[in-house]
Structure formats: C-alpha cells, structure tokens
PDB file of N, CA and C in Angstrom:
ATOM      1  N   UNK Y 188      19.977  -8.445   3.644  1.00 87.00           N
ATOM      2  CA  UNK Y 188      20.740  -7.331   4.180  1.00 87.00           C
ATOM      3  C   UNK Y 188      19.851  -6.529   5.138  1.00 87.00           C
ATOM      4  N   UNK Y 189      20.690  -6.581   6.420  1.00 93.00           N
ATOM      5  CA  UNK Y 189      19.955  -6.123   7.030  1.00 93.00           C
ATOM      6  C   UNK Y 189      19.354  -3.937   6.602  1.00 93.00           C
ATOM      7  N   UNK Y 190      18.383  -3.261   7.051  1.00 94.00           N
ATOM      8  CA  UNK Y 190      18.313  -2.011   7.038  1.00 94.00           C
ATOM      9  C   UNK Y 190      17.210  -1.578   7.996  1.00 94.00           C
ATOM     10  N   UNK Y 191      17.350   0.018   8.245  1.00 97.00           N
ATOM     11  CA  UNK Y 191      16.240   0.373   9.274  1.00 97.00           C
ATOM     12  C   UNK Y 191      15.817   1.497   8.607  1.00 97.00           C
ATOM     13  N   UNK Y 192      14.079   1.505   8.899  1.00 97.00           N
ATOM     14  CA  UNK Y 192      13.187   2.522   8.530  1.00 97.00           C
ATOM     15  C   UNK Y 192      13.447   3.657   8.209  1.00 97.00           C
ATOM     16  N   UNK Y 193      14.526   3.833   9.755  1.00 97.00           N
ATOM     17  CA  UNK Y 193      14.724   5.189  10.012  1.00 97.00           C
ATOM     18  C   UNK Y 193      16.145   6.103   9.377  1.00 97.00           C
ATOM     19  N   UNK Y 194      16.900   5.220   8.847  1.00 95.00           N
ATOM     20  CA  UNK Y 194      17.653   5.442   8.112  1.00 95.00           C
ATOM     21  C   UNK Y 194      17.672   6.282   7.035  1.00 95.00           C
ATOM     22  N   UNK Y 195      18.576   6.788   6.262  1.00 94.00           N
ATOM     23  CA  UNK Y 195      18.777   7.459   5.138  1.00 94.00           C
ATOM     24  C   UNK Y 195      17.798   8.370   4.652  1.00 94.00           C
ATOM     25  N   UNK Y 196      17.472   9.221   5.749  1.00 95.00           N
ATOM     26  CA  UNK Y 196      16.000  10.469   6.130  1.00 95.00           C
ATOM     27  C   UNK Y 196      17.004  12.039   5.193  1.00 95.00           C
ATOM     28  N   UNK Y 197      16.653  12.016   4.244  1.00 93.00           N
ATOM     29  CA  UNK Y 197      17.786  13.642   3.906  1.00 93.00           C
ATOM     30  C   UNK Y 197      17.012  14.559   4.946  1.00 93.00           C
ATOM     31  N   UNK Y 198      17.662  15.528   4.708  1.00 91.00           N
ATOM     32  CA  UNK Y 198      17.459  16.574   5.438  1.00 91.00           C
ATOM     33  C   UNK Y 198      16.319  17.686   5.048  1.00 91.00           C
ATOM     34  N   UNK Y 199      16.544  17.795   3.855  1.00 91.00           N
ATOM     35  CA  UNK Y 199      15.697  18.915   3.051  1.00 91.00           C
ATOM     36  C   UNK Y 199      14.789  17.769   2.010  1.00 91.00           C
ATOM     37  N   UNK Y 200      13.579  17.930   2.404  1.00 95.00           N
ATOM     38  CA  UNK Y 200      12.309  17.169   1.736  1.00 95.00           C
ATOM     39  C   UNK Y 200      11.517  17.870   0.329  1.00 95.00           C
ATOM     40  N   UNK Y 201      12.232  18.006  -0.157  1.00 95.00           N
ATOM     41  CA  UNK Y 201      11.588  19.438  -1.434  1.00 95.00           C
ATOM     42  C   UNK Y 201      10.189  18.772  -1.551  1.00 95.00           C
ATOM     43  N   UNK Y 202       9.713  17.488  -2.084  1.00 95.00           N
ATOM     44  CA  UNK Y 202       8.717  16.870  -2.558  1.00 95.00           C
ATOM     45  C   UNK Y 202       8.705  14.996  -1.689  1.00 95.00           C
ATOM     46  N   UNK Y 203       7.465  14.847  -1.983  1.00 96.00           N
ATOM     47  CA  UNK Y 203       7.516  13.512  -0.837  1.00 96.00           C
ATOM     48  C   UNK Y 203       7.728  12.315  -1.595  1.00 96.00           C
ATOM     49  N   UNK Y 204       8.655  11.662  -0.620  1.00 97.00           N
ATOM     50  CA  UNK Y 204       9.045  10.416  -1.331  1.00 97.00           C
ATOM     51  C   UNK Y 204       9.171   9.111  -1.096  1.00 97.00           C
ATOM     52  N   UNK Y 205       8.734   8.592  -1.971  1.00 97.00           N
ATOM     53  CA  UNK Y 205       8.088   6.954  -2.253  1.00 97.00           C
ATOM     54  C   UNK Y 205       9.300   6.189  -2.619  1.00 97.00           C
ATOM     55  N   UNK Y 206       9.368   5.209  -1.688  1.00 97.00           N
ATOM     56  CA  UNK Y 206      10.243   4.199  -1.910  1.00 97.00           C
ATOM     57  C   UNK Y 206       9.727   2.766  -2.073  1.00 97.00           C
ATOM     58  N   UNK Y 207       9.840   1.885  -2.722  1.00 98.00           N
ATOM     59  CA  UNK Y 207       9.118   0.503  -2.535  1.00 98.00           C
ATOM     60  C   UNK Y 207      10.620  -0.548  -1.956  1.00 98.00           C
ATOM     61  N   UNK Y 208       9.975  -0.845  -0.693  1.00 97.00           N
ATOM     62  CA  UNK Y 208      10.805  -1.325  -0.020  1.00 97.00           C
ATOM     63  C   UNK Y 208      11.120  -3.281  -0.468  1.00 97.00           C
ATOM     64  N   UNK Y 209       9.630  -3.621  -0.848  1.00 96.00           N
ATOM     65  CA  UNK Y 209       9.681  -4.875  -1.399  1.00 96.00           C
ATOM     66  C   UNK Y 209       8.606  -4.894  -1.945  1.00 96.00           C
ATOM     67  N   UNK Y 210       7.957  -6.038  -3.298  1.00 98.00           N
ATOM     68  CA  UNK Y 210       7.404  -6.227  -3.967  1.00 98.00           C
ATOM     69  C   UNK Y 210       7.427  -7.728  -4.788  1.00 98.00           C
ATOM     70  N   UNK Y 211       6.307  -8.238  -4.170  1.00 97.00           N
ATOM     71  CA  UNK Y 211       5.705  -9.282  -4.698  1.00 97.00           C
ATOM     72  C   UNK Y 211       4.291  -9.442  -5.881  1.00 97.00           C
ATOM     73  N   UNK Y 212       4.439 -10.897  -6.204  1.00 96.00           N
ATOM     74  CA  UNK Y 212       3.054 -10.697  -6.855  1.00 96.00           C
ATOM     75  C   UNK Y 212       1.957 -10.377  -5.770  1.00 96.00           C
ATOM     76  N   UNK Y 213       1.103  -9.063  -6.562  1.00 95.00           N
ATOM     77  CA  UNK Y 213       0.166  -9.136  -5.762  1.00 95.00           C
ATOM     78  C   UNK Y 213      -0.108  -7.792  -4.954  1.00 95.00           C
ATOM     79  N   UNK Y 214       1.314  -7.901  -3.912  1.00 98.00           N
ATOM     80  CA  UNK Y 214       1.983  -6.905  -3.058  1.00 98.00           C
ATOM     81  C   UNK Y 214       3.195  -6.162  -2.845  1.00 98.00           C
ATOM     82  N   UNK Y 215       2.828  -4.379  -2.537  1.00 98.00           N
ATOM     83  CA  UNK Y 215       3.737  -4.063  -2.639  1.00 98.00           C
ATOM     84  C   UNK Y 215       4.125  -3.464  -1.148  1.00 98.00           C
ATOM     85  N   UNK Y 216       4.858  -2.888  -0.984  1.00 98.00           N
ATOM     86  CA  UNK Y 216       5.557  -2.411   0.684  1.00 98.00           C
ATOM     87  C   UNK Y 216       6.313  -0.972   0.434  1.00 98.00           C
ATOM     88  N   UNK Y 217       5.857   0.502   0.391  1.00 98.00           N
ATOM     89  CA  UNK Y 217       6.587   1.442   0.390  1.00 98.00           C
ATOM     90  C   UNK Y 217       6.749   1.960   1.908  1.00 98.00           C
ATOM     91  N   UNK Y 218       8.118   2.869   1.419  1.00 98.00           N
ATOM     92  CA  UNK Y 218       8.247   3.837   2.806  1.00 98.00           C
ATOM     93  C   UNK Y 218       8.149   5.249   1.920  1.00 98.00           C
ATOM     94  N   UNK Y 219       7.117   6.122   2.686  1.00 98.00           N
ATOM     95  CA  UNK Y 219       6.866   7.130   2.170  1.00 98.00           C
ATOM     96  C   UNK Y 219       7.208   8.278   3.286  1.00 98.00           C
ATOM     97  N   UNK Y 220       8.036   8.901   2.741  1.00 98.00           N
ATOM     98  CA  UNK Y 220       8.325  10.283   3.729  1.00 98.00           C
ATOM     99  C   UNK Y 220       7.870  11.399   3.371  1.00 98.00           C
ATOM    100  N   UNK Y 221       7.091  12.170   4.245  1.00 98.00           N
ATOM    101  CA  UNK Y 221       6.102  13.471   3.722  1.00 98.00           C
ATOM    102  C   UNK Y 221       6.826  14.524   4.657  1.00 98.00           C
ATOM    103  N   UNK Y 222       6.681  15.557   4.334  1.00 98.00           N
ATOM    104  CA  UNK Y 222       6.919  16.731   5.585  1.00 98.00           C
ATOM    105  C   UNK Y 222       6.411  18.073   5.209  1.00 98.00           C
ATOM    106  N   UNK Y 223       5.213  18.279   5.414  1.00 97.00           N
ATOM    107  CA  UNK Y 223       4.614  19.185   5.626  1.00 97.00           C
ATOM    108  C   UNK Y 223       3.373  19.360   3.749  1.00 97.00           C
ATOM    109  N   UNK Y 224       4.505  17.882   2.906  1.00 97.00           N
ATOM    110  CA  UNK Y 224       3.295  17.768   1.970  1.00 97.00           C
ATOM    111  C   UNK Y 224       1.484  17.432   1.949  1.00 97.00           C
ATOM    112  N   UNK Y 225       1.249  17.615   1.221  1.00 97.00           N
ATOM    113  CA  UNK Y 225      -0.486  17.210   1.017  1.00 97.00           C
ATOM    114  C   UNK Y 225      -0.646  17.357  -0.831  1.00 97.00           C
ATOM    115  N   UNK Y 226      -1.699  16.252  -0.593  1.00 97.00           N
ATOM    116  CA  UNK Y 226      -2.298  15.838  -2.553  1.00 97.00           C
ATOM    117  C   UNK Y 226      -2.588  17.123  -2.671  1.00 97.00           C
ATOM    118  N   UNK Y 227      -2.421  17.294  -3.984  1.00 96.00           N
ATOM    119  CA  UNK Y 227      -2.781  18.511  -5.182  1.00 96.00           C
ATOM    120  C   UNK Y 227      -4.172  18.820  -4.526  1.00 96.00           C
ATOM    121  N   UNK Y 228      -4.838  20.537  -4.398  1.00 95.00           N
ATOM    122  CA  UNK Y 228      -6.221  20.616  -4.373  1.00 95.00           C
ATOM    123  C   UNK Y 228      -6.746  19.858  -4.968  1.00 95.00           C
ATOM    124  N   UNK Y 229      -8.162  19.315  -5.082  1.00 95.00           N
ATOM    125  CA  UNK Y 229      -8.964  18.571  -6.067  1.00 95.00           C
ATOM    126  C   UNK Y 229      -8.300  16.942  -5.884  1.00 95.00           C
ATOM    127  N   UNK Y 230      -7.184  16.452  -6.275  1.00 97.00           N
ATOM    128  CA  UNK Y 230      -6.907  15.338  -6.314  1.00 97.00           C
ATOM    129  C   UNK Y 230      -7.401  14.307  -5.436  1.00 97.00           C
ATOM    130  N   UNK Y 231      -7.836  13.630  -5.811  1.00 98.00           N
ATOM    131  CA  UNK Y 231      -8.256  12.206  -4.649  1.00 98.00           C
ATOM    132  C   UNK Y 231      -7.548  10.716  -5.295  1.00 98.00           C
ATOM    133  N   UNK Y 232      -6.728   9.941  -4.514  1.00 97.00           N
ATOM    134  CA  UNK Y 232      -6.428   8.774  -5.029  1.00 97.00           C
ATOM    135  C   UNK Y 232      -7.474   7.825  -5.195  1.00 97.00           C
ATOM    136  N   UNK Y 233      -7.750   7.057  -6.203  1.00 97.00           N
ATOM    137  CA  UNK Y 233      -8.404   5.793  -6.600  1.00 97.00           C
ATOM    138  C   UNK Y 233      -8.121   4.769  -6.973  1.00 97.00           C
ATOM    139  N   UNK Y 234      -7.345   3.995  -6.094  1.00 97.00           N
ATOM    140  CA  UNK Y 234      -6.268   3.227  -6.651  1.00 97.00           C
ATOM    141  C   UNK Y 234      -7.592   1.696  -6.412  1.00 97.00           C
ATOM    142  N   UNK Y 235      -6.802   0.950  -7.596  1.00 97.00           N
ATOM    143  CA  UNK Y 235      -7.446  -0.765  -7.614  1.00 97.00           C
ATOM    144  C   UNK Y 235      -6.775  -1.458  -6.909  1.00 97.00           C
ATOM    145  N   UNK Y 236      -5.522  -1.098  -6.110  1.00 97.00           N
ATOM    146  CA  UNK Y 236      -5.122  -1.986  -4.771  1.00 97.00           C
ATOM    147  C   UNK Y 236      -5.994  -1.102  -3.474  1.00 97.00           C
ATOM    148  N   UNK Y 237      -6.300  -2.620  -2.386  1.00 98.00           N
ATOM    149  CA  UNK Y 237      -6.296  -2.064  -1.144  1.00 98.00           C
ATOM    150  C   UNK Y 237      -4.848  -1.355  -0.999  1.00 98.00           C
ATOM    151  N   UNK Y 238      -5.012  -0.193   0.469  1.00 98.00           N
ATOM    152  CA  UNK Y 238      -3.895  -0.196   0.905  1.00 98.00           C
ATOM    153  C   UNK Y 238      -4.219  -0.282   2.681  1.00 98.00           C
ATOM    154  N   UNK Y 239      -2.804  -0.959   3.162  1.00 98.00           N
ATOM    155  CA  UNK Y 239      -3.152  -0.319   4.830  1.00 98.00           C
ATOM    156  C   UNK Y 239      -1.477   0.441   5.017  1.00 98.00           C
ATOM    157  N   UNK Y 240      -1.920   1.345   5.635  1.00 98.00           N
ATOM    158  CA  UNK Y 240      -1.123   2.078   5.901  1.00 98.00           C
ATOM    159  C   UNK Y 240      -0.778   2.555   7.580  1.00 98.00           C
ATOM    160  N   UNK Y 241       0.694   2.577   8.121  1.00 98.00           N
ATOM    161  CA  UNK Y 241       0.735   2.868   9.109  1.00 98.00           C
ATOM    162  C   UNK Y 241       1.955   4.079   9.299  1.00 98.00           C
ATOM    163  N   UNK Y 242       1.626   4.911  10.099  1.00 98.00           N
ATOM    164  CA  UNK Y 242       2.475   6.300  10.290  1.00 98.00           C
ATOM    165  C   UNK Y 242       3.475   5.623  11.634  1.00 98.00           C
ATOM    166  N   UNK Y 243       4.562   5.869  11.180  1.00 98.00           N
ATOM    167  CA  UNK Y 243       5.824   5.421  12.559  1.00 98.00           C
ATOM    168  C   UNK Y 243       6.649   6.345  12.561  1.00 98.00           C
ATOM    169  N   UNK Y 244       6.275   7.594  12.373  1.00 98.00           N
ATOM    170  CA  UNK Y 244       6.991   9.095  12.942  1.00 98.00           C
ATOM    171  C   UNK Y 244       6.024  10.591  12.318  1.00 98.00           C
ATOM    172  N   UNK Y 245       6.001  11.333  13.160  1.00 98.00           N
ATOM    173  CA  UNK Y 245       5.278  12.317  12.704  1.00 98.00           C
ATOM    174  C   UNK Y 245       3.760  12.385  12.997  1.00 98.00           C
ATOM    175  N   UNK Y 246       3.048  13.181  11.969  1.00 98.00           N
ATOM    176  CA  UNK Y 246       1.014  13.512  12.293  1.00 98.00           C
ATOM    177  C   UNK Y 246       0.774  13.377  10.595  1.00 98.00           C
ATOM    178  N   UNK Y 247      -0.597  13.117  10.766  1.00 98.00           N
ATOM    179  CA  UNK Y 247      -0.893  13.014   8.896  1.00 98.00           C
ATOM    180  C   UNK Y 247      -2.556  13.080   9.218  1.00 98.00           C
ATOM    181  N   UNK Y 248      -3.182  14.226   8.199  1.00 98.00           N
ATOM    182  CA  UNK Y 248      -4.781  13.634   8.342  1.00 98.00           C
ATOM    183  C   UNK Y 248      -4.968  13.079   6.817  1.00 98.00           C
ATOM    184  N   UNK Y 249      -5.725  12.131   6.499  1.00 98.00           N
ATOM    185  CA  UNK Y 249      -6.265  11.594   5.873  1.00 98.00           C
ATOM    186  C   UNK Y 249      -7.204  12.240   5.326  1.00 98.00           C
ATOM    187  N   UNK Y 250      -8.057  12.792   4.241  1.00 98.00           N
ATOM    188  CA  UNK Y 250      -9.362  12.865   3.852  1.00 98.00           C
ATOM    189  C   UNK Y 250     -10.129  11.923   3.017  1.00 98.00           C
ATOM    190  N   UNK Y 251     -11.330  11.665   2.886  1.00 98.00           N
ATOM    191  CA  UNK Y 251     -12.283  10.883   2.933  1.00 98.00           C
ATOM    192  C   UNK Y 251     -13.302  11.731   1.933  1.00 98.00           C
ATOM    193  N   UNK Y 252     -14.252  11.053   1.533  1.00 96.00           N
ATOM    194  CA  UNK Y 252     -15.354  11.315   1.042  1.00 96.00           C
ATOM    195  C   UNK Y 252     -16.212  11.906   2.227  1.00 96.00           C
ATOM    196  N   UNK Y 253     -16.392  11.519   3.210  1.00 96.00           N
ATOM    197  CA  UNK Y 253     -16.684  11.256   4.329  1.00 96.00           C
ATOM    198  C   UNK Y 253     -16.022  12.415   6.261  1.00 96.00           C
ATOM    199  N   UNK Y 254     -15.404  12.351   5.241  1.00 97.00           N
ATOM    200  CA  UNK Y 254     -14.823  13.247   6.661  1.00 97.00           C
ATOM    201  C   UNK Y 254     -13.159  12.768   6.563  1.00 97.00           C
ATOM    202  N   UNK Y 255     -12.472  13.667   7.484  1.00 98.00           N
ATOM    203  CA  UNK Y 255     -10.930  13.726   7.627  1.00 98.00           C
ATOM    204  C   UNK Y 255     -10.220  12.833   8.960  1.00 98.00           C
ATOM    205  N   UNK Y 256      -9.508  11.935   8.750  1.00 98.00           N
ATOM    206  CA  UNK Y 256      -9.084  10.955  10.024  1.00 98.00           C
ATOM    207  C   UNK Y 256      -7.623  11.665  10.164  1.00 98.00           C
ATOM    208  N   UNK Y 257      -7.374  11.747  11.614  1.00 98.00           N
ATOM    209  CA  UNK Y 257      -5.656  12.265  11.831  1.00 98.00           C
ATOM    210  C   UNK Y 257      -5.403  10.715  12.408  1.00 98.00           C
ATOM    211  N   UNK Y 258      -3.873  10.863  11.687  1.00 98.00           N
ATOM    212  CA  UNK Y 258      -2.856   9.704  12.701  1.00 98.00           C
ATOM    213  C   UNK Y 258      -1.876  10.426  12.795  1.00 98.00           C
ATOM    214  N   UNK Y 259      -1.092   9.763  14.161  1.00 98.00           N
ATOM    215  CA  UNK Y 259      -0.584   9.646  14.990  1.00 98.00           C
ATOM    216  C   UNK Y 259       0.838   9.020  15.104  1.00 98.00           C
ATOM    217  N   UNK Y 260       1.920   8.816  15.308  1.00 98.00           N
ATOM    218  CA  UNK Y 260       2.921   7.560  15.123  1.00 98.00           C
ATOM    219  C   UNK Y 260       2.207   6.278  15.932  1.00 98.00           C
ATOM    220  N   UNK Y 261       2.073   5.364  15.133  1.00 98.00           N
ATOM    221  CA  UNK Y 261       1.650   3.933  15.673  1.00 98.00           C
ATOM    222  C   UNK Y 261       0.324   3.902  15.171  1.00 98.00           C
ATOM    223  N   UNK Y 262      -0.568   4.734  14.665  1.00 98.00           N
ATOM    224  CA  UNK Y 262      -2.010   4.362  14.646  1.00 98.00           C
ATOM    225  C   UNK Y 262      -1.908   4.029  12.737  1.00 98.00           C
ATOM    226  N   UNK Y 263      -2.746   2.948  12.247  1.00 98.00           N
ATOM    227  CA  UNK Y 263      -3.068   2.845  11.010  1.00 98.00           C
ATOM    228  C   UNK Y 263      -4.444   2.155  10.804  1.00 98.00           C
ATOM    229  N   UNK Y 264      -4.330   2.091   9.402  1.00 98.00           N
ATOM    230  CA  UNK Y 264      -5.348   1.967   8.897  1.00 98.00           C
ATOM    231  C   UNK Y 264      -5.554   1.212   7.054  1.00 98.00           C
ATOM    232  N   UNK Y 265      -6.950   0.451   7.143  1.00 98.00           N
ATOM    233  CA  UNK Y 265      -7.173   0.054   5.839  1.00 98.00           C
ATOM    234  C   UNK Y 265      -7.941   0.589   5.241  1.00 98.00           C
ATOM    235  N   UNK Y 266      -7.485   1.071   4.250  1.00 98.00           N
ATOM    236  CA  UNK Y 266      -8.046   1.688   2.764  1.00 98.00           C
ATOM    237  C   UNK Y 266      -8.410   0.703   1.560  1.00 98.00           C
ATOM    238  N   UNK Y 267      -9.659   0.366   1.233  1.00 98.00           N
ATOM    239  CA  UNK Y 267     -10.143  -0.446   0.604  1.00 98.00           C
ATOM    240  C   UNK Y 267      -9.886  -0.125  -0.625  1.00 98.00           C
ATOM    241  N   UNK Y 268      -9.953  -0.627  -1.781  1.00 98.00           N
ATOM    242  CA  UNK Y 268      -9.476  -0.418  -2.695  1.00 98.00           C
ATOM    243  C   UNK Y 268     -11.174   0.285  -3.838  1.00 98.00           C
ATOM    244  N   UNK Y 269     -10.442   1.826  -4.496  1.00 98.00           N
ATOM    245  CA  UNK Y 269     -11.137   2.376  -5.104  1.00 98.00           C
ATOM    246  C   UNK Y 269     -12.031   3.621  -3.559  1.00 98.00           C
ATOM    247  N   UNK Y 270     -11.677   3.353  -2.488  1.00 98.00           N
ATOM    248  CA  UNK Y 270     -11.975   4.106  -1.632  1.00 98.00           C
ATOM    249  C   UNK Y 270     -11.522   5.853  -1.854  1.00 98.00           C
ATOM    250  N   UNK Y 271     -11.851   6.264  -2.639  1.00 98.00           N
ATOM    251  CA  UNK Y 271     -11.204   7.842  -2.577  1.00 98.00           C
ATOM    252  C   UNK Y 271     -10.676   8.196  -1.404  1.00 98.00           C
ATOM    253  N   UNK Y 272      -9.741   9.034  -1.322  1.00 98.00           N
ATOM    254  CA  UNK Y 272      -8.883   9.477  -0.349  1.00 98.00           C
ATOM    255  C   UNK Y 272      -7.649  10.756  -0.717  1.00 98.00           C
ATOM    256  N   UNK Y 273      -7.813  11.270  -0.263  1.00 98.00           N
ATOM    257  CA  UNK Y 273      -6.285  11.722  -0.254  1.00 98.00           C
ATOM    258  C   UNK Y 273      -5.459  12.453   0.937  1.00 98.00           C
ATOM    259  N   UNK Y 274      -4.289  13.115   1.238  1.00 98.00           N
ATOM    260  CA  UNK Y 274      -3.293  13.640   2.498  1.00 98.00           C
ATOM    261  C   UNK Y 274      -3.995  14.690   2.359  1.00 98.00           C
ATOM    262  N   UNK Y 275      -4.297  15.029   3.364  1.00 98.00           N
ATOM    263  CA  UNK Y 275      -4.910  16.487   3.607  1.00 98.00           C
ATOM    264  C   UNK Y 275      -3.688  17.125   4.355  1.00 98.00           C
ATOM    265  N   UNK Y 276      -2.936  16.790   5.181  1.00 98.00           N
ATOM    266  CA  UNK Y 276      -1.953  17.409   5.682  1.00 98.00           C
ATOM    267  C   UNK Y 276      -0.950  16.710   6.550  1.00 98.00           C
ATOM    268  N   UNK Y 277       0.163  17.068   6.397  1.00 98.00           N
ATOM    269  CA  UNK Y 277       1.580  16.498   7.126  1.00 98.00           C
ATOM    270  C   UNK Y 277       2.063  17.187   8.045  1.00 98.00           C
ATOM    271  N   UNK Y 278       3.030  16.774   9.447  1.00 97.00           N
ATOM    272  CA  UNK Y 278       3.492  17.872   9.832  1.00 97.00           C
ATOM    273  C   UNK Y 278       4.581  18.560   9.328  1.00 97.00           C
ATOM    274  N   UNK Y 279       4.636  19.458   9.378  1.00 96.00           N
ATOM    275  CA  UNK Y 279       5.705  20.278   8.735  1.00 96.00           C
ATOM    276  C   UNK Y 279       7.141  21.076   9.142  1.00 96.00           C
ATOM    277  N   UNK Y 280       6.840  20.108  10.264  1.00 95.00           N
ATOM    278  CA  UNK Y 280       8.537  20.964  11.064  1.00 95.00           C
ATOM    279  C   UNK Y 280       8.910  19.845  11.657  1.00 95.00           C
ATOM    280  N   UNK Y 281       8.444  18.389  11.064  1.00 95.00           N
ATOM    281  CA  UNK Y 281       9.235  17.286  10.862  1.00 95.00           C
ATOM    282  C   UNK Y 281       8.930  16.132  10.089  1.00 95.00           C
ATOM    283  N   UNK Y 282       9.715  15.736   9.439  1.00 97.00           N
ATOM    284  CA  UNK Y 282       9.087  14.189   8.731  1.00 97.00           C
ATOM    285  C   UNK Y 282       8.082  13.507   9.068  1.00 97.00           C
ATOM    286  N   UNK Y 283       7.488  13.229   8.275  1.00 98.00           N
ATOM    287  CA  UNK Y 283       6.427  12.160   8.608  1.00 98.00           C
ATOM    288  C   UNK Y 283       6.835  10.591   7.962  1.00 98.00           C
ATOM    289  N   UNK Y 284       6.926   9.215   8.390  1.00 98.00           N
ATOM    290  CA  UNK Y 284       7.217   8.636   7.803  1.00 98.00           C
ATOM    291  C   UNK Y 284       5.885   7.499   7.799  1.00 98.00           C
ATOM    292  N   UNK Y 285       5.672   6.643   6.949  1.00 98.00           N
ATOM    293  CA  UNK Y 285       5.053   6.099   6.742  1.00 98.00           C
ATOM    294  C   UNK Y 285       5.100   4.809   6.219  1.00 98.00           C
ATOM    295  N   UNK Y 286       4.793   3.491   6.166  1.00 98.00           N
ATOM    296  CA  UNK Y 286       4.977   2.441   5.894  1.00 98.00           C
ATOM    297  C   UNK Y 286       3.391   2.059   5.188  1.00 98.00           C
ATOM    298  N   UNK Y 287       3.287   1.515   3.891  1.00 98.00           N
ATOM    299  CA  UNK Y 287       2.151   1.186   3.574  1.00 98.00           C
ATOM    300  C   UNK Y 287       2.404  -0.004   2.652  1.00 98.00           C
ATOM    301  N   UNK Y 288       1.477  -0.399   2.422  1.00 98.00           N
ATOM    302  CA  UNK Y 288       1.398  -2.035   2.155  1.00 98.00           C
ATOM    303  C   UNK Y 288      -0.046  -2.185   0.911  1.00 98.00           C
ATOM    304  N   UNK Y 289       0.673  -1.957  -0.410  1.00 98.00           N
ATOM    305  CA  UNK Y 289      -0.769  -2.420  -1.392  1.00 98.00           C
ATOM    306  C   UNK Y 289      -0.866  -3.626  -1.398  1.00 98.00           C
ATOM    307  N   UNK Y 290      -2.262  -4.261  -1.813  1.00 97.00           N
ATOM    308  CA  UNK Y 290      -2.532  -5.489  -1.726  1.00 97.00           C
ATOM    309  C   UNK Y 290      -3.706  -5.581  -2.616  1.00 97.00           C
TER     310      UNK Y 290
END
C-alpha cells in the first residue's frame, strides 16, 4: 500500500512522535516528528543499535559528548551504536520530520 512521509502530520504536536514505519530482523525504520521538542535535561540516548538518521523537513541540533551538530532538511547522519547523544533542539514554529533507520 502505497503512503507518503508527509502525510497524516496533526496539527498540534503536544509530545514527539515515533512511528515505526517497518521492521525487520535486525532493522528498524521510524518516522519521528518533533516540533520544537528536545531530550529531558541530563538524558543522553545509549542505544545497542546503530542508528542513521535523516531530517526531510524542518532544523534539529544533535548533541554529542563532543560538541552539538545542526541538520538541515536533506543532511544526515550515522550514529554508532552506544554513541551517547541526544536532541538538543527542534524547530519550533514547525515540524521537524525525520526518518531514521536502527540497525
């Protein structure tokens, strides 16, 4: 069946949301829509999947152990697995959408 990314966007984003679009052994495929969210102070993800992740609407910075990366619509990136990380910030006066891929 066919569907598009951009589809079925509500309007009012109270909290950000994770969809898993498909899922195999192994791998998974979410669409994540943020708008104007960011991780809990303190929180950093540590997940045992890689992830790569790519932004296809909106701004997002990334934080790092290391320092803070912004994207862009079209720019992504791989997150190695156990790499700490978390959203430092979304834009907030529109969706951000996101496509990411554990592995």
């Amino acid at each position: 069946m066919q569907q598009n990314i951009f589809s079925n966007i509500p309007k009012n984003i109270p909290e950000e949301i994770f969809e898993t679009i498909l899922e195999s052994e192994g791998v998974r495929l979410e669409r994540i829509i943020s708008q104007g969210h960011h991780s809990p102070e303190g929180f950093w993800y540590n997940q045992d999947q890689a992830e790569w992740v790519i932004v296809l609407k909106g701004k997002a910075q990334l934080e790092f152990e290391d320092g803070i990366i912004e994207l862009g619509a079209g720019d992504y990136l791989n997150i190695a697995a156990h790499q700490k990380h978390r959203v430092k910030w979304t834009t907030p006066d529109e969706e951000t959408i996101w496509l990411a891929v554990f592995f």
